[in-house]
mmCIF file of C-alpha atoms in Angstrom:
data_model
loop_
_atom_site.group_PDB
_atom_site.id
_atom_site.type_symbol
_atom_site.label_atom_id
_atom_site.label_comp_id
_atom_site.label_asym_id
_atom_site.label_seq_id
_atom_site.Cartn_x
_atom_site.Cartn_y
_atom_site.Cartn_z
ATOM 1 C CA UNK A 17 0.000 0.000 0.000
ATOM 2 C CA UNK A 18 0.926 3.571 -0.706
ATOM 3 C CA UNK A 19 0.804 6.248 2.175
ATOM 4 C CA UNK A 20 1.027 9.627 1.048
ATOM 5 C CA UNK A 21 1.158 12.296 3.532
ATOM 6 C CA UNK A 22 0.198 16.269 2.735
ATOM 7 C CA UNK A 23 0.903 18.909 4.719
ATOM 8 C CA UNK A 24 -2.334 21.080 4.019
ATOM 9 C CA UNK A 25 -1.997 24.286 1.523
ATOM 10 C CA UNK A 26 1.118 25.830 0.623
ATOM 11 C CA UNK A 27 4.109 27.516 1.161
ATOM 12 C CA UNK A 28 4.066 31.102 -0.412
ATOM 13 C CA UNK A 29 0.828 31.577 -2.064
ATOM 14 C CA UNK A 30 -1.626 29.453 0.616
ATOM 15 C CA UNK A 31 -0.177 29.171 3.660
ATOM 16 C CA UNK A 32 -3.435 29.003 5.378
ATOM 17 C CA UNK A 33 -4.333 29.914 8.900
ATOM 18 C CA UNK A 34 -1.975 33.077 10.485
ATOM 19 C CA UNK A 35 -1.974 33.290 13.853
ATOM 20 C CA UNK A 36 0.448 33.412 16.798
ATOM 21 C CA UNK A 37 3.742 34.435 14.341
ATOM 22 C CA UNK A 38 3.180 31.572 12.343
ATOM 23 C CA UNK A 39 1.203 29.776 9.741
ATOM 24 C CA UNK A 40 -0.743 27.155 9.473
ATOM 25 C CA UNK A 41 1.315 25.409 6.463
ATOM 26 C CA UNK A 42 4.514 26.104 8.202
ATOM 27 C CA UNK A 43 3.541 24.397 11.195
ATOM 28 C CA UNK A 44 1.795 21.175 9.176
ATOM 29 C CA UNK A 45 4.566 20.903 7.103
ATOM 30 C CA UNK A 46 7.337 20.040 10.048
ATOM 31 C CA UNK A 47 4.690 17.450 11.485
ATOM 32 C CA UNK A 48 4.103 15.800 7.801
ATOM 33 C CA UNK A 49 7.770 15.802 7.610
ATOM 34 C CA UNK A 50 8.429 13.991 11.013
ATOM 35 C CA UNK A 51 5.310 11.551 10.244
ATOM 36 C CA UNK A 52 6.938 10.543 7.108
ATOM 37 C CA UNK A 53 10.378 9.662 9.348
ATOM 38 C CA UNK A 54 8.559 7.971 11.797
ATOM 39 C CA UNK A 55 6.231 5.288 9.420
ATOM 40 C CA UNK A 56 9.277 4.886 7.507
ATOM 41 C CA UNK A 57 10.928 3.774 10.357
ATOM 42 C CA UNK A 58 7.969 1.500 11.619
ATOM 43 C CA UNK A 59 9.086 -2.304 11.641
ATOM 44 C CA UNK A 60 5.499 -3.134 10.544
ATOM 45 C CA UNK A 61 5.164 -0.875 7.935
ATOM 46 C CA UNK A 62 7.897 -1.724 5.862
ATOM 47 C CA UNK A 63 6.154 -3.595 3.490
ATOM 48 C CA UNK A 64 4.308 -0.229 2.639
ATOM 49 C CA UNK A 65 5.497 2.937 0.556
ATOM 50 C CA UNK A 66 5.707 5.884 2.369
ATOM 51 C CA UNK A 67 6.042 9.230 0.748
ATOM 52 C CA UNK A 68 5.458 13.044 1.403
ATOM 53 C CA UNK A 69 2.956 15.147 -1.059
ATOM 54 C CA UNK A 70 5.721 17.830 -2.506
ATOM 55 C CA UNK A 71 4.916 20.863 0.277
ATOM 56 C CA UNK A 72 4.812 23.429 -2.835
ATOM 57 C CA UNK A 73 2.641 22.051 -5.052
ATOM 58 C CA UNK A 74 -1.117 23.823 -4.714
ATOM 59 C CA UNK A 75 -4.747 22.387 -4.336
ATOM 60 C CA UNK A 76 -5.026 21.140 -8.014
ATOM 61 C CA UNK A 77 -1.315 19.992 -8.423
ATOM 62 C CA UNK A 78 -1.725 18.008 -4.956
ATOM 63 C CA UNK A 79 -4.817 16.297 -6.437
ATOM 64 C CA UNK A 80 -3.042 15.828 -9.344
ATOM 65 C CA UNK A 81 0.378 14.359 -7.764
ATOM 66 C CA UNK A 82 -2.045 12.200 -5.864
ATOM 67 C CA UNK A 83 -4.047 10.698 -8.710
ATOM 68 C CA UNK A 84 -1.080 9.560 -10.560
ATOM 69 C CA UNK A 85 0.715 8.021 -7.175
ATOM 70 C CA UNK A 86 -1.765 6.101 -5.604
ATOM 71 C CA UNK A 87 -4.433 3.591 -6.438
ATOM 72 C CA UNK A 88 -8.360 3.149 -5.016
ATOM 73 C CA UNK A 89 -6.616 0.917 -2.297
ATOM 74 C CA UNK A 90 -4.453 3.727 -1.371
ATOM 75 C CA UNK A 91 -4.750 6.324 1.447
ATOM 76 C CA UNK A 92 -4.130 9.842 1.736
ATOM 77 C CA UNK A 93 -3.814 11.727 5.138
ATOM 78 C CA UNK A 94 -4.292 15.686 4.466
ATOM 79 C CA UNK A 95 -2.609 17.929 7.654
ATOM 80 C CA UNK A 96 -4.129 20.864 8.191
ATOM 81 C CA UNK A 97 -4.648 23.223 11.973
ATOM 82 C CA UNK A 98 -7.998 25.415 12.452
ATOM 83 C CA UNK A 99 -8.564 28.860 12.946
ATOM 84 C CA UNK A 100 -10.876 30.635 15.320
ATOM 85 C CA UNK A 101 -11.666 34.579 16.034
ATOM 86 C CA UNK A 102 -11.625 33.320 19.580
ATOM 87 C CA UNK A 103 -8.030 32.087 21.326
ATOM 88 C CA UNK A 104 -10.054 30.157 23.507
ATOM 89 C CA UNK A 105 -11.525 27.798 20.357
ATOM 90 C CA UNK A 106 -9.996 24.223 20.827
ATOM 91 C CA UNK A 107 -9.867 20.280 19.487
ATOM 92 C CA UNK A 108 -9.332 18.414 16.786
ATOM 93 C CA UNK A 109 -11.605 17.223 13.873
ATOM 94 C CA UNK A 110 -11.349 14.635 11.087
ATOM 95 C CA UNK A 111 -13.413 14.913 8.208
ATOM 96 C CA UNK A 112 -13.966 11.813 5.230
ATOM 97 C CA UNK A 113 -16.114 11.478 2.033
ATOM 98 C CA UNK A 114 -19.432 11.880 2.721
ATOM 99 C CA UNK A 115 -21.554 8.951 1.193
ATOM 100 C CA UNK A 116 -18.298 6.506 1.952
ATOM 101 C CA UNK A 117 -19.879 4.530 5.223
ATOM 102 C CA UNK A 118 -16.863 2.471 5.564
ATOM 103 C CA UNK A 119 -14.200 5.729 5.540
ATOM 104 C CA UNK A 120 -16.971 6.666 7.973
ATOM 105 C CA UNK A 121 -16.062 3.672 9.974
ATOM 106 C CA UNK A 122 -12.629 4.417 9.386
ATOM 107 C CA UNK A 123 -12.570 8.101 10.552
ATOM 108 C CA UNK A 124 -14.092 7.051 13.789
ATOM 109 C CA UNK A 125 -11.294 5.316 14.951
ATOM 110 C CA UNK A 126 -8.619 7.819 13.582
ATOM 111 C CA UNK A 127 -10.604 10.532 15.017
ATOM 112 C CA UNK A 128 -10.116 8.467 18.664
ATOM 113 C CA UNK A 129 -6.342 8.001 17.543
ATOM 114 C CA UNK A 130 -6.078 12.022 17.189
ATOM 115 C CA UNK A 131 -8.092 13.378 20.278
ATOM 116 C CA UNK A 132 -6.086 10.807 22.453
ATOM 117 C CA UNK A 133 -2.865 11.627 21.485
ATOM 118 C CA UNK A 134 -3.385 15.217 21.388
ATOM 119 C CA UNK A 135 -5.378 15.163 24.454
ATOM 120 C CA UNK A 136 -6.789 18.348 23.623
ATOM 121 C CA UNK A 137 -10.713 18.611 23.241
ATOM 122 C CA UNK A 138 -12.829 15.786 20.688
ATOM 123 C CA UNK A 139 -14.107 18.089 18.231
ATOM 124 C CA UNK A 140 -15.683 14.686 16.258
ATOM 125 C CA UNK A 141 -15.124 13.021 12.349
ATOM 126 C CA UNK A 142 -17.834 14.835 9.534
ATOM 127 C CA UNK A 143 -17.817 13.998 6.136
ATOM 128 C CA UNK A 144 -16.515 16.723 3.986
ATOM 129 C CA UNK A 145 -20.012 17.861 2.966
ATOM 130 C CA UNK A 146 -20.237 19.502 6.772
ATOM 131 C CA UNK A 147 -17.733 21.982 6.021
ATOM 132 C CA UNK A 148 -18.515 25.380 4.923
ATOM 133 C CA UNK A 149 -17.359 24.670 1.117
ATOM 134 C CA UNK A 150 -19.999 21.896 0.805
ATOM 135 C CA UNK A 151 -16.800 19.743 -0.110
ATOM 136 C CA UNK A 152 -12.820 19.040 0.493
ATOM 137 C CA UNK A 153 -11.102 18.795 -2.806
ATOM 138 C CA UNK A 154 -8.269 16.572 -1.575
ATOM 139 C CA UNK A 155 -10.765 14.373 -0.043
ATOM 140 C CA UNK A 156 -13.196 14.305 -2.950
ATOM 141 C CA UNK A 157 -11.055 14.722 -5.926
ATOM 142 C CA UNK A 158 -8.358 11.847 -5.097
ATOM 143 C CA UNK A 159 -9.201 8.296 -6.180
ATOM 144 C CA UNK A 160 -7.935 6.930 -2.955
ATOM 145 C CA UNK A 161 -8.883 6.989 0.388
ATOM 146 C CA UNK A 162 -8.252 10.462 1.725
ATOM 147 C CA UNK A 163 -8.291 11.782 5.371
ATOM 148 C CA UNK A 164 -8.328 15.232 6.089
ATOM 149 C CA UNK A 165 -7.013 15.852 10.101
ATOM 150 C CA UNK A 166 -7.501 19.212 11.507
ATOM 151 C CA UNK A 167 -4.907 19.172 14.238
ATOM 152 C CA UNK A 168 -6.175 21.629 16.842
ATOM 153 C CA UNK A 169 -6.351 25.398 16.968
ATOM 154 C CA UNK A 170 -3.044 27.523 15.383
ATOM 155 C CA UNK A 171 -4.786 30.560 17.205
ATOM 156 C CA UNK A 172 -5.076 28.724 20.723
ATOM 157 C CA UNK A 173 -1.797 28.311 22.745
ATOM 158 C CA UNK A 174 -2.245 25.260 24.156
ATOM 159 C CA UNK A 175 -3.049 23.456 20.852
ATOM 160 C CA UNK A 176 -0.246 24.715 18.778
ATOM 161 C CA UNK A 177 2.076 23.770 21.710
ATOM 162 C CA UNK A 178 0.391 20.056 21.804
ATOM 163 C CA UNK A 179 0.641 20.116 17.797
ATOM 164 C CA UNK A 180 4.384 20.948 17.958
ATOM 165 C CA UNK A 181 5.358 18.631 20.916
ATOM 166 C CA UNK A 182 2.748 15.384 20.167
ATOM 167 C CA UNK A 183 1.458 15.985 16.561
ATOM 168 C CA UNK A 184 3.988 13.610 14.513
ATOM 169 C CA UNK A 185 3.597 10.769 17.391
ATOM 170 C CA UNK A 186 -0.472 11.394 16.910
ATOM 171 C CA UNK A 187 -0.685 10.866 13.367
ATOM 172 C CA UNK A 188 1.769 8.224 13.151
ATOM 173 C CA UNK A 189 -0.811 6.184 15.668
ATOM 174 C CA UNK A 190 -3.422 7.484 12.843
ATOM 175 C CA UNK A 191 -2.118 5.918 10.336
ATOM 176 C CA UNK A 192 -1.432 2.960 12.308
ATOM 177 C CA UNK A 193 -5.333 2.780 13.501
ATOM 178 C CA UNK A 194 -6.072 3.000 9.627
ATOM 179 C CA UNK A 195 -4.188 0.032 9.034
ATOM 180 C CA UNK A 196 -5.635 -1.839 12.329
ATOM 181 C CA UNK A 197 -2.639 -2.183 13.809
ATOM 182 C CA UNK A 198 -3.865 -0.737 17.420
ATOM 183 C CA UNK A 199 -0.595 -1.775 19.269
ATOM 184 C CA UNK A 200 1.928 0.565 19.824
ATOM 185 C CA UNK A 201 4.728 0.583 17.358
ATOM 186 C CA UNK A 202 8.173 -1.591 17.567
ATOM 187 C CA UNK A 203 10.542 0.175 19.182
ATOM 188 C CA UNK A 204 13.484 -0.510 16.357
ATOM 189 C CA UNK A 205 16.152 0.409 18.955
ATOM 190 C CA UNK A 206 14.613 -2.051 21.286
ATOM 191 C CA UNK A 207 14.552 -4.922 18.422
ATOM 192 C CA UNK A 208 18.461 -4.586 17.012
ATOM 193 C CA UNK A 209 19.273 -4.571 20.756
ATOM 194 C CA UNK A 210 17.096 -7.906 21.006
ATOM 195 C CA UNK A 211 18.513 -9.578 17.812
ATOM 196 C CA UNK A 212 21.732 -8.706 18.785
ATOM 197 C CA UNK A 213 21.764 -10.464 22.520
ATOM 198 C CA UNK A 214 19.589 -12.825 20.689
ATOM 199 C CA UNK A 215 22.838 -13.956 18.396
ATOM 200 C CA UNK A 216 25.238 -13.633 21.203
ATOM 201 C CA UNK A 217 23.015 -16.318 23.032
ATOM 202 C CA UNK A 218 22.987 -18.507 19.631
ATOM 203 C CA UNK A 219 26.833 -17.850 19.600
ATOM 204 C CA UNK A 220 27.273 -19.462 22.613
ATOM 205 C CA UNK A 221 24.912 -22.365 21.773
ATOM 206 C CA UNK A 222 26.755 -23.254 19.197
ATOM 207 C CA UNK A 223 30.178 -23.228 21.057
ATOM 208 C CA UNK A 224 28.582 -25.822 23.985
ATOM 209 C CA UNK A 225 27.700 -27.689 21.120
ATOM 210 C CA UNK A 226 31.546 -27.822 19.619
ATOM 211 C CA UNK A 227 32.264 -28.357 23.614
ATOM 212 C CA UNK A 228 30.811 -31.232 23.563
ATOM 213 C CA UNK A 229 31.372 -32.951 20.463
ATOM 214 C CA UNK A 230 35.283 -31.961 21.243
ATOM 215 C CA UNK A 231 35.071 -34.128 24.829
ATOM 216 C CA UNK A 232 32.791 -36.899 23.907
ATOM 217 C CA UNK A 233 35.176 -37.004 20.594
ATOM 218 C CA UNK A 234 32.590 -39.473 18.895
ATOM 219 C CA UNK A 235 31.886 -37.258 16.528
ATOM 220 C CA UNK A 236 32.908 -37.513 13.026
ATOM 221 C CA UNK A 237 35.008 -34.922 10.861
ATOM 222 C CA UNK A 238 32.001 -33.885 8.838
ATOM 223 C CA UNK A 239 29.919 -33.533 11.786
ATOM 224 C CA UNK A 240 32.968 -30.414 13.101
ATOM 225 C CA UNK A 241 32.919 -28.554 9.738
ATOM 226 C CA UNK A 242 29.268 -28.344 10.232
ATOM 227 C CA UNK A 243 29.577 -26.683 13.174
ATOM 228 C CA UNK A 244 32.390 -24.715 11.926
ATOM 229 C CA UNK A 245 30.757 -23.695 9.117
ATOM 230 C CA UNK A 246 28.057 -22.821 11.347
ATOM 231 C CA UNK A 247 29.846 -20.680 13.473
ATOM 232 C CA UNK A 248 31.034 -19.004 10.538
ATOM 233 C CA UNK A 249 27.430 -18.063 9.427
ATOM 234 C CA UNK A 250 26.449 -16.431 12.881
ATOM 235 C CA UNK A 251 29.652 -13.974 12.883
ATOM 236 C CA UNK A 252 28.379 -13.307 9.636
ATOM 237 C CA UNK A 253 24.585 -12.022 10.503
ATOM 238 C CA UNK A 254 26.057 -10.753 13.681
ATOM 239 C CA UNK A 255 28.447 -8.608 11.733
ATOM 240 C CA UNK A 256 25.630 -7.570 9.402
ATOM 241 C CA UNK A 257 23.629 -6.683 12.747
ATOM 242 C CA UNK A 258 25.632 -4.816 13.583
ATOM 243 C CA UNK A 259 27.036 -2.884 10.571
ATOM 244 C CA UNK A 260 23.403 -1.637 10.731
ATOM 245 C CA UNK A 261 23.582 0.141 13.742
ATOM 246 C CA UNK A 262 25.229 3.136 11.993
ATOM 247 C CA UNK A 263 27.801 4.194 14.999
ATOM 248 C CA UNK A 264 30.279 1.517 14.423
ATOM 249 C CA UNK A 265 33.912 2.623 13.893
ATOM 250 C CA UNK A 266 36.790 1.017 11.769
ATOM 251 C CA UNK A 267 37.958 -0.620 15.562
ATOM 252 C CA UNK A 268 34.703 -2.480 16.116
ATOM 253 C CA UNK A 269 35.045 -3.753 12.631
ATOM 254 C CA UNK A 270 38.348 -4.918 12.705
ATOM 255 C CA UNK A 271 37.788 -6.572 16.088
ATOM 256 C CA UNK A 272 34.735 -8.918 13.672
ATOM 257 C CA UNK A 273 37.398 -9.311 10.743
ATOM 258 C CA UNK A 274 39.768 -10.549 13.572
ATOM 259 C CA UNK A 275 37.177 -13.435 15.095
ATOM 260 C CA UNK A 276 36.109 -15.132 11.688
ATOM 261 C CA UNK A 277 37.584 -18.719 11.562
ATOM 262 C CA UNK A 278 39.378 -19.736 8.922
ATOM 263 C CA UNK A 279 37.202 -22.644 7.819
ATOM 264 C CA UNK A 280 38.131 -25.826 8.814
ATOM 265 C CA UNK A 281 39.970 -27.633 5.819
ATOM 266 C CA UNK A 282 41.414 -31.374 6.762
ATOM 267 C CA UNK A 283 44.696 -32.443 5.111
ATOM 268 C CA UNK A 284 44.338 -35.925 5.291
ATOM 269 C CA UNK A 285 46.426 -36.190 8.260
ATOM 270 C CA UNK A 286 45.191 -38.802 10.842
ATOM 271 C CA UNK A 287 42.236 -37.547 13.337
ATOM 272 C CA UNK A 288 44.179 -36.665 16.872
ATOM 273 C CA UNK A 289 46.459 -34.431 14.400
ATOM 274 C CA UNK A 290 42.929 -32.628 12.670
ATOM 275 C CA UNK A 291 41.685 -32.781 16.366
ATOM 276 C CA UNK A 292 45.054 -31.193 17.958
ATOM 277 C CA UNK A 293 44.715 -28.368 15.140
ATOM 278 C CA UNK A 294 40.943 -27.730 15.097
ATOM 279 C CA UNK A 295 41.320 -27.623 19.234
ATOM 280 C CA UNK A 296 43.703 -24.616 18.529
ATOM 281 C CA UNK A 297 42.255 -22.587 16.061
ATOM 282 C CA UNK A 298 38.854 -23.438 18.243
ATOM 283 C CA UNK A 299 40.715 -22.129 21.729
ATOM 284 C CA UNK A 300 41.997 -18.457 20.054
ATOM 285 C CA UNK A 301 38.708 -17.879 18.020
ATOM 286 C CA UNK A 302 37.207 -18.305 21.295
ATOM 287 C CA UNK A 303 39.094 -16.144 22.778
ATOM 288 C CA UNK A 304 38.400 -13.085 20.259
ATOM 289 C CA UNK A 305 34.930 -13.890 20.428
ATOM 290 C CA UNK A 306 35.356 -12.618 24.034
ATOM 291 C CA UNK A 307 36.150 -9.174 23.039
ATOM 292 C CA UNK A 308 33.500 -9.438 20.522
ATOM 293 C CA UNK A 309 30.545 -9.917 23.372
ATOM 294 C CA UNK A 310 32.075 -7.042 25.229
ATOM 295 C CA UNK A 311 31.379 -4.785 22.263
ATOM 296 C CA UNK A 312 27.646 -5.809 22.290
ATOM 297 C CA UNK A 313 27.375 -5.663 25.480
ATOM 298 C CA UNK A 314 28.554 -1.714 25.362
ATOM 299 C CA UNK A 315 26.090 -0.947 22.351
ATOM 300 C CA UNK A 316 23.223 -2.285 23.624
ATOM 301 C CA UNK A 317 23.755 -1.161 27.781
#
């Protein structure tokens, strides 16, 4: 599925709403921008396309950009912030296609998604035919699904400070609640630090297993190049792991280069000489391995 996120009107010629020394497109267009950042970064979105409506494109060239990016089983969310003559005007509102029952359905729960994350005042979902232009363009005009969120008040303190602080977080669960995934979203920091204690553990698996085919020594040769290729593989997802992370210096790397074991290649010499050499290599790649789990252990603490 495509997402495409807007941040409502323009910048120049329609920047919307004015209030408080700002605008309204100013201030949607640094939330569409984080929103973008954060589903892109969602572990359970990554099957989906994620993209930001160009912020200087206007009404008719958003429609447009829209129409030729997505399909009917698309969605569009449309930022925008109200306006009141009063400061003390507040809440949030989400509006939908008017005759669609099930983007009525929909809005419902986004609407919930928005109020509670803002935790500013439940304003309610409408279909676009409740506003005072009888109709919503980017709602109306695009082929896909299309959302239009009206993230509190620009002209009321309180709501342009929730908008600023929350806003990106609140959409992002949105967009989520769209796509029924209520949960809160996968922590990626939390699942690299997982897979990577997660390997360590299979590391060591795999070395008790070694262990043990080393002392009961009934085990064949083909049986210990299994292994060692096995051991091989890990280092090689671990260093992969880790090469993701994005903080690693040349050291750490060298330190991986250092621990892989030069695989385990039999000369036909008779088996206590393959097991005298296999025990050796075994004993120093165990050893760097060492220094190998203390560098986890420091990236992940």
């Amino acid at each position: 599925m495509n997402i495409l996120i807007d941040a409502g009107h323009t910048d120049k010629t329609d920047p919307g709403a004015v209030a408080n020394g700002t605008t309204e497109h100013a201030e949607v267009v640094q939330i569409a921008k984080a929103v973008v950042e954060l589903l892109q970064n969602d572990l359970e979105l990554s099957s989906h396309t994620i993209s930001l409506m160009p912020t200087s494109n206007s009404l008719v060239e958003k429609i447009a950009y829209a129409n030729a990016t997505l399909r009917s089983n698309d969605v569009l969310f449309s930022l925008h912030m109200n306006s009141a003559g009063s400061a003390a005007a507040s809440g949030c509102e989400t509006y939908y296609l008017g005759e669609n029952t099930i983007q009525k359905k929909q809005a419902k729960g986004i609407q919930s998604a928005l109020a509670r994350g803002l935790k500013i005042k439940n304003r309610g979902y409408f279909p676009d035919t409740k506003t005072r232009h009888g109709r919503l363009g980017i709602i109306r005009d695009v082929r896909a699904s299309a959302f239009l969120l009206e993230i509190g008040f620009i002209t009321n303190d309180v709501d342009l400070a929730r908008a600023r602080d929350v806003g990106p977080a609140t959409v992002h669960s949105c967009v989520r609640d769209y796509l029924g995934l209520t949960m809160a979203p996968i922590d990626p920091i939390t699942v690299k630090r997982k897979a990577l204690l997660d390997m360590e553990q299979s590391i060591d698996n795999t070395l008790s297993k070694v262990d043990s085919l080393l002392k009961s020594l009934e085990g064949n040769l083909d049986e210990w190049k299994k292994f060692d290729l096995e051991i091989d593989g890990k280092r090689g997802a671990l260093l992969a792991l880790m090469a993701e992370q994005g903080d690693m210096v040349d050291s750490d790397v060298q330190i991986y280069e250092k621990t892989v074991m030069r695989k385990f290649l039999l000369q036909n010499n008779d088996l206590l000489d393959e097991l005298e050499v296999y025990l050796e290599k075994r004993r120093a790649w165990h050893g760097k391995i060492s220094k190998v789990r203390e560098v986890i252990r420091k990236k992940v603490s």
